[in-house]
Short mmCIF file of C-alpha atoms and ligand atoms in Angstrom, two decimals:
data_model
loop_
_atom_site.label_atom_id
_atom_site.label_comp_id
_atom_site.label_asym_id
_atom_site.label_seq_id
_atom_site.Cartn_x
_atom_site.Cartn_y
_atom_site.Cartn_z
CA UNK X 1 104.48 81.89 126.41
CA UNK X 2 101.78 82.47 128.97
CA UNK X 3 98.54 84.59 128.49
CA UNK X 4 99.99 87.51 131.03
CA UNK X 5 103.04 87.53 129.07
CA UNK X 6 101.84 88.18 125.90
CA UNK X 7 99.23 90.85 126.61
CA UNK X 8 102.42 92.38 128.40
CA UNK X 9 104.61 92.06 125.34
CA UNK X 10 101.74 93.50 123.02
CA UNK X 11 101.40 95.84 125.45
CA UNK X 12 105.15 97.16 125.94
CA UNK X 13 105.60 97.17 122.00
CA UNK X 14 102.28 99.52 121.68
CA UNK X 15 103.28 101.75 124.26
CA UNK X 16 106.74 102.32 122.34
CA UNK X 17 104.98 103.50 119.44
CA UNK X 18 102.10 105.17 120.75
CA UNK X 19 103.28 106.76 124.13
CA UNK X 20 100.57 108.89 124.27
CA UNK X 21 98.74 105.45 125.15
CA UNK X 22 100.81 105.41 127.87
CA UNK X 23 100.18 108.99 129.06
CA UNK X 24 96.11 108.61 128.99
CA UNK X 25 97.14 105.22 130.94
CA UNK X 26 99.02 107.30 133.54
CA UNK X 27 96.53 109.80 133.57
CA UNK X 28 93.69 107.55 134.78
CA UNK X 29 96.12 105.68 137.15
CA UNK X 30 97.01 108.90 138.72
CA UNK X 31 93.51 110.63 139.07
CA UNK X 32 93.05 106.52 140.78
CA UNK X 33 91.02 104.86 137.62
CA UNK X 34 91.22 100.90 137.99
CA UNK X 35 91.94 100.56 133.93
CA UNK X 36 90.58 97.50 132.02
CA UNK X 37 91.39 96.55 129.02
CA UNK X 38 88.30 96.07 126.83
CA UNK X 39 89.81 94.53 123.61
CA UNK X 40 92.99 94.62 121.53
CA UNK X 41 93.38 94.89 118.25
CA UNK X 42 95.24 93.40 115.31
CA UNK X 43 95.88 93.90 111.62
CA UNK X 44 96.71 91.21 108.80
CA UNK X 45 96.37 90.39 105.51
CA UNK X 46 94.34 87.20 104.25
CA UNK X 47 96.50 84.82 102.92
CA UNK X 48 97.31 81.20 103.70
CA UNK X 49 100.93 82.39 105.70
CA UNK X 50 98.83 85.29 107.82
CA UNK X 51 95.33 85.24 107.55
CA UNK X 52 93.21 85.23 110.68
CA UNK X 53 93.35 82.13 111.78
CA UNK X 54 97.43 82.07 111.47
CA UNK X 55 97.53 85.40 114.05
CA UNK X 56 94.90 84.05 116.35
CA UNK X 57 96.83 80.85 116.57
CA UNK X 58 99.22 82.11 119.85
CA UNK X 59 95.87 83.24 121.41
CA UNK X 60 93.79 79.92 120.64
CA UNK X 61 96.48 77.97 121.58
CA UNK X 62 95.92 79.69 125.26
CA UNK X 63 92.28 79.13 125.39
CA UNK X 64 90.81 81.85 123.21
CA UNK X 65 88.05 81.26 120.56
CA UNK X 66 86.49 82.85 118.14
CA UNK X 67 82.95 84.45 119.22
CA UNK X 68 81.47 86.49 116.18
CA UNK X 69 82.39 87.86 112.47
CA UNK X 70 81.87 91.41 110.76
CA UNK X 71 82.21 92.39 107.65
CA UNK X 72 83.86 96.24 106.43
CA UNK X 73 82.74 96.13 102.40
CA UNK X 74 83.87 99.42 101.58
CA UNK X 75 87.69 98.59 103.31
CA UNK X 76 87.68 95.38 101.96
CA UNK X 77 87.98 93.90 105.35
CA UNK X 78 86.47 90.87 107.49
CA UNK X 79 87.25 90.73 111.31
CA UNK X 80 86.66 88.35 113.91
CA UNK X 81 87.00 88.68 117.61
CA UNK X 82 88.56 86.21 120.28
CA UNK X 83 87.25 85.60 123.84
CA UNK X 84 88.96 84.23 126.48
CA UNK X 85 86.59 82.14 129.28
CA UNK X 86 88.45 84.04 131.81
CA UNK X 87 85.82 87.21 131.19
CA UNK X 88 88.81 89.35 132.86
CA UNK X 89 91.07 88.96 130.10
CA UNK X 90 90.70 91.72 126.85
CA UNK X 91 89.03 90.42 123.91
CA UNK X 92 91.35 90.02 120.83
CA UNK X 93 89.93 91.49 117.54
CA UNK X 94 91.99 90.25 114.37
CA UNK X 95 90.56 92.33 111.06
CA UNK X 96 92.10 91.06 107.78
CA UNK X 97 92.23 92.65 104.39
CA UNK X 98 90.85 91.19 101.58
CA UNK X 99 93.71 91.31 99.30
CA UNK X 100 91.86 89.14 96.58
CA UNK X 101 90.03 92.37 95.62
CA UNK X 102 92.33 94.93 95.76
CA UNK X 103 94.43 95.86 92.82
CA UNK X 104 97.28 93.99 90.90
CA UNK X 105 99.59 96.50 92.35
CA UNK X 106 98.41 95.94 95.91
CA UNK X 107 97.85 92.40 95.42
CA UNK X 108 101.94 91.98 93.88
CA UNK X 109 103.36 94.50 97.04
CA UNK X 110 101.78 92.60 99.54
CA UNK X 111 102.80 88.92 98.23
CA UNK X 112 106.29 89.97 98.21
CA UNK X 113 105.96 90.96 101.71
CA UNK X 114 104.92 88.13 102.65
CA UNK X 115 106.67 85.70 100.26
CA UNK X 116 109.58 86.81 102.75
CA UNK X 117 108.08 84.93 105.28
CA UNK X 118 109.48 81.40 104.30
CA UNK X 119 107.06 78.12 104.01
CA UNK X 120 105.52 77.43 107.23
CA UNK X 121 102.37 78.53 107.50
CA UNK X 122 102.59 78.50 111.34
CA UNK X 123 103.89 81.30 113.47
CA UNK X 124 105.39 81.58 117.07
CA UNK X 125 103.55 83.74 119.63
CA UNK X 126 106.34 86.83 119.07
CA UNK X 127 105.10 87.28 115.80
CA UNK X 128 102.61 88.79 116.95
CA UNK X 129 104.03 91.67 118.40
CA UNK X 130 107.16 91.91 116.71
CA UNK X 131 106.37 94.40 113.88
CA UNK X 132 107.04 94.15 110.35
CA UNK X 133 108.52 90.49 109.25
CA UNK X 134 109.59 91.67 105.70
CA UNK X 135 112.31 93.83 104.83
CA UNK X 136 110.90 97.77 105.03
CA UNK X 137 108.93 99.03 102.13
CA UNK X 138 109.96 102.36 100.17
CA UNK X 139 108.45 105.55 100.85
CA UNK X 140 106.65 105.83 97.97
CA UNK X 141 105.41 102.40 98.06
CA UNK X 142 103.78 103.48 101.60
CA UNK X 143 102.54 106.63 99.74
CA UNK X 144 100.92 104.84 96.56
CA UNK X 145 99.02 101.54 98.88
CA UNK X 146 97.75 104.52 101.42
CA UNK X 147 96.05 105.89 97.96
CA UNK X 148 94.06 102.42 98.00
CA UNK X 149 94.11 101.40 101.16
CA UNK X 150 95.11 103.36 103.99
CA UNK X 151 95.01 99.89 106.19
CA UNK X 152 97.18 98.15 103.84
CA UNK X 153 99.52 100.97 103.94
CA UNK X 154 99.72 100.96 107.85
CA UNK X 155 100.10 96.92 107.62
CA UNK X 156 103.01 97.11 105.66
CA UNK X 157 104.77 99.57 107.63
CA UNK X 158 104.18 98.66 110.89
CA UNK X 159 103.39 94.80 110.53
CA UNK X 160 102.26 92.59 113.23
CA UNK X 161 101.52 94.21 116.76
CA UNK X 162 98.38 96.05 118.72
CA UNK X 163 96.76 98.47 116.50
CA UNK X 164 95.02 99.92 119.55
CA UNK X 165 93.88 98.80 123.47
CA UNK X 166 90.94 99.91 124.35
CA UNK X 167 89.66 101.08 127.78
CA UNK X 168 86.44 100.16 129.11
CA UNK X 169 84.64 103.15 130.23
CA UNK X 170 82.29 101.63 132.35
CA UNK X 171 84.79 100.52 134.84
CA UNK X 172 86.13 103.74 135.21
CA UNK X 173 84.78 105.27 138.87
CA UNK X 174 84.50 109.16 137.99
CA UNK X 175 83.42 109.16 134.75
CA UNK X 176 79.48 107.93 134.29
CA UNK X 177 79.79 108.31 130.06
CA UNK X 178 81.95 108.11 127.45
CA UNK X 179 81.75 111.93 126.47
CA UNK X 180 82.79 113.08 130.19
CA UNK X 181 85.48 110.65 129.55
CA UNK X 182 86.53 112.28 126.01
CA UNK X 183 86.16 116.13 127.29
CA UNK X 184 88.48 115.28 130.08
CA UNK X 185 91.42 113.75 127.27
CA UNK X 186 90.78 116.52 125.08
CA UNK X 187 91.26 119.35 127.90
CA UNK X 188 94.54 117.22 128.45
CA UNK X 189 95.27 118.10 124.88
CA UNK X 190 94.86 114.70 123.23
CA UNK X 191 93.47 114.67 119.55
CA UNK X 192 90.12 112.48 119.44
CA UNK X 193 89.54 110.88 115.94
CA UNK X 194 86.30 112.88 114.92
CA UNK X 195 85.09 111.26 111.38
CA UNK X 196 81.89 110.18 111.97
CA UNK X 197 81.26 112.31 114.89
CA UNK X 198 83.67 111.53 118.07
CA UNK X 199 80.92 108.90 119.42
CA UNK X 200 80.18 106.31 117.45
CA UNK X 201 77.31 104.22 118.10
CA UNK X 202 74.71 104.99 120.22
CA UNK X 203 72.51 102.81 123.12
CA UNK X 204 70.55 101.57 120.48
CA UNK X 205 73.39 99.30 119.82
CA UNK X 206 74.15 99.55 122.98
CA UNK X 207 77.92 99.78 122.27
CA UNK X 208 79.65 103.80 122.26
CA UNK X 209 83.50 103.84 121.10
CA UNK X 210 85.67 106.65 120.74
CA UNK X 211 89.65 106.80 119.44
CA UNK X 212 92.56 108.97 120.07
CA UNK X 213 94.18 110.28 116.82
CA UNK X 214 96.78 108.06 115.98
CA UNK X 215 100.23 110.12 116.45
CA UNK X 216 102.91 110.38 114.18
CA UNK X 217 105.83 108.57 114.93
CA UNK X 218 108.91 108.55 112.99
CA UNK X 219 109.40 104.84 110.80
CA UNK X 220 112.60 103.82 108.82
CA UNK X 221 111.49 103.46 105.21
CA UNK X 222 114.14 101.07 102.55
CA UNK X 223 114.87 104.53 101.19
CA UNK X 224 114.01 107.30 103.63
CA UNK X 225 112.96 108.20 107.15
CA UNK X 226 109.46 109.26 107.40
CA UNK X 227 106.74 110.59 110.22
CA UNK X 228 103.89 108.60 109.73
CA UNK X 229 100.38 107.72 111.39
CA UNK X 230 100.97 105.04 114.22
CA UNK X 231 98.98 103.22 116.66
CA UNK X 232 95.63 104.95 118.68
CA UNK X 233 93.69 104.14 122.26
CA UNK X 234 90.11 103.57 122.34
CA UNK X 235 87.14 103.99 124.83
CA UNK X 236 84.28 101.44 124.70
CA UNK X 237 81.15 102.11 126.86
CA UNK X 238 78.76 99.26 126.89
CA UNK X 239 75.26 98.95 127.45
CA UNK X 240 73.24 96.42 128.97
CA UNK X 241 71.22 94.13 126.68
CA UNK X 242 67.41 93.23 127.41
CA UNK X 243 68.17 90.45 129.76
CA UNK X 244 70.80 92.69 131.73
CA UNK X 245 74.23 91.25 130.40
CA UNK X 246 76.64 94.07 128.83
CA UNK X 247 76.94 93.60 125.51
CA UNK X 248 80.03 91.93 124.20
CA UNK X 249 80.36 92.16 120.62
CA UNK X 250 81.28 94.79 118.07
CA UNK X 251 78.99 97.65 115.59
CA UNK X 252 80.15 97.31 112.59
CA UNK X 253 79.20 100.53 111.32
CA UNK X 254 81.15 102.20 114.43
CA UNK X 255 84.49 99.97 113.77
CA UNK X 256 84.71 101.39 110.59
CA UNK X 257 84.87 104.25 111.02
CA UNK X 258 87.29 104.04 114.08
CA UNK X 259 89.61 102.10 111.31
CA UNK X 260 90.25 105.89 110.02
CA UNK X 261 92.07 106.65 113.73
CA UNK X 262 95.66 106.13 111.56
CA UNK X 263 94.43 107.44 108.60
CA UNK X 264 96.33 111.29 108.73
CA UNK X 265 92.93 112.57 106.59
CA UNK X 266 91.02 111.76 109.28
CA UNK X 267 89.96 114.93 111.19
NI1 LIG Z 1 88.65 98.56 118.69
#
């Protein structure tokens, strides 16, 4: 599978479960936006079958590499993002949960999940996109790892695809900031993710982001149907660093907060 291809098929499968992705995206287009793609991001757990490396393997394996770490203590989570040399292709960001220090009741749900995936510990670029490659969870299993982990929770329901794209603000031609960008969604009636105040980061770190609310979306459960928390879009506006390049990386601090976008507490 070529690069194109699979940033269409993460693409496609996002846009099924998040069409209000796909409405902002139409928006833009139609009020004559050229939309780029910033970043995409993925979710996994840490473990030998599907830790980082194992889900960055269809994007190394087309000339991505990994460019810098971050750490989320209070999730539990490490993430690392991929470049590609092409600079016109999205950056991939692969987060991972720490499973080794979350609970025994966390720690046994997950391992069965994956436990389902066989022996190999190498995957083939549709896993990526392809959702959930376990057998569907109960509701109340959902219910009880959202307690601990809200990430976990989404993980296990949704599995292996684009968590959110992200739009980079500064290519957009009528909007000169990020909160022009966010009053215009929100007087098309889209719900902006607001813990931590609907801007996080600042100049300073010369990185802004801001997230739609993820939307519900109805998921079958082994037991029941449910409406659940699913994917969100982002905005990224980045600043110049002292010798004039635009920054690149990630904030930490901002990221986790943006984690919360699927998390239905999150106001
Ligand atoms: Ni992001």
């Amino acid at each position: 599978m070529n690069t194109k291809r699979l940033l269409e098929s993460l693409w496609s499968d996002y846009i099924g479960i998040n069409p209000q992705a796909l409405s902002i995206h139409k928006l833009l287009k139609q009020a004559g936006e050229p939309i780029v793609n910033d970043h995409i991001a993925i979710r996994t757990f840490r473990h030998a079958k599907t830790g980082i490396n194992i889900i960055a393997s269809p994007f190394t394996s087309l000339g991505y590499h990994g460019e810098a770490e971050y750490e989320f203590p209070e999730k539990k989570l490490y993430a690392r993002f991929y470049k590609h040399p092409n600079p016109k292709l999205p950056k991939i960001f692969i987060s991972e949960l720490k499973i080794d220090t979350c609970s025994t009741f966390l720690q046994q749900t997950v391992n069965a999940l994956i436990d389902q995936l066989g022996n190999t510990l190498a995957i083939p670029a549709d896993f990526v996109f392809n959702g959930i490659p376990w057998k569907p969870i109960p509701y109340k299993t959902y219910q009880t790892l959202k307690q601990e982990s809200e990430y976990a929770a989404w993980l296990s329901a949704f599995g292996f695809r684009a968590n959110h794209f992200t739009i980079l603000v500064n290519t957009l031609k009528h909007f000169r900031s990020l909160h022009q960008l966010n009053e215009y969604l929100k007087q098309h009636g889209f719900k902006l993710n607001s813990a931590g105040g609907e801007i996080k980061g600042s100049k300073e770190v010369y990185l802004e982001q801001s997230s739609t609310l993820a939307a519900p979306v109805p998921v079958s459960f082994a037991d029941t149907n449910a409406v659940i928390p699913g994917c969100y879009y982002e905005f990224a506006y980045r600043y110049k660093l002292p010798d004039g390049r635009l920054y690149d990386g990630f904030v930490a601090k901002s990221a986790d907060k943006i984690f919360e976008s699927t998390d239905s507490k999150a106001k």
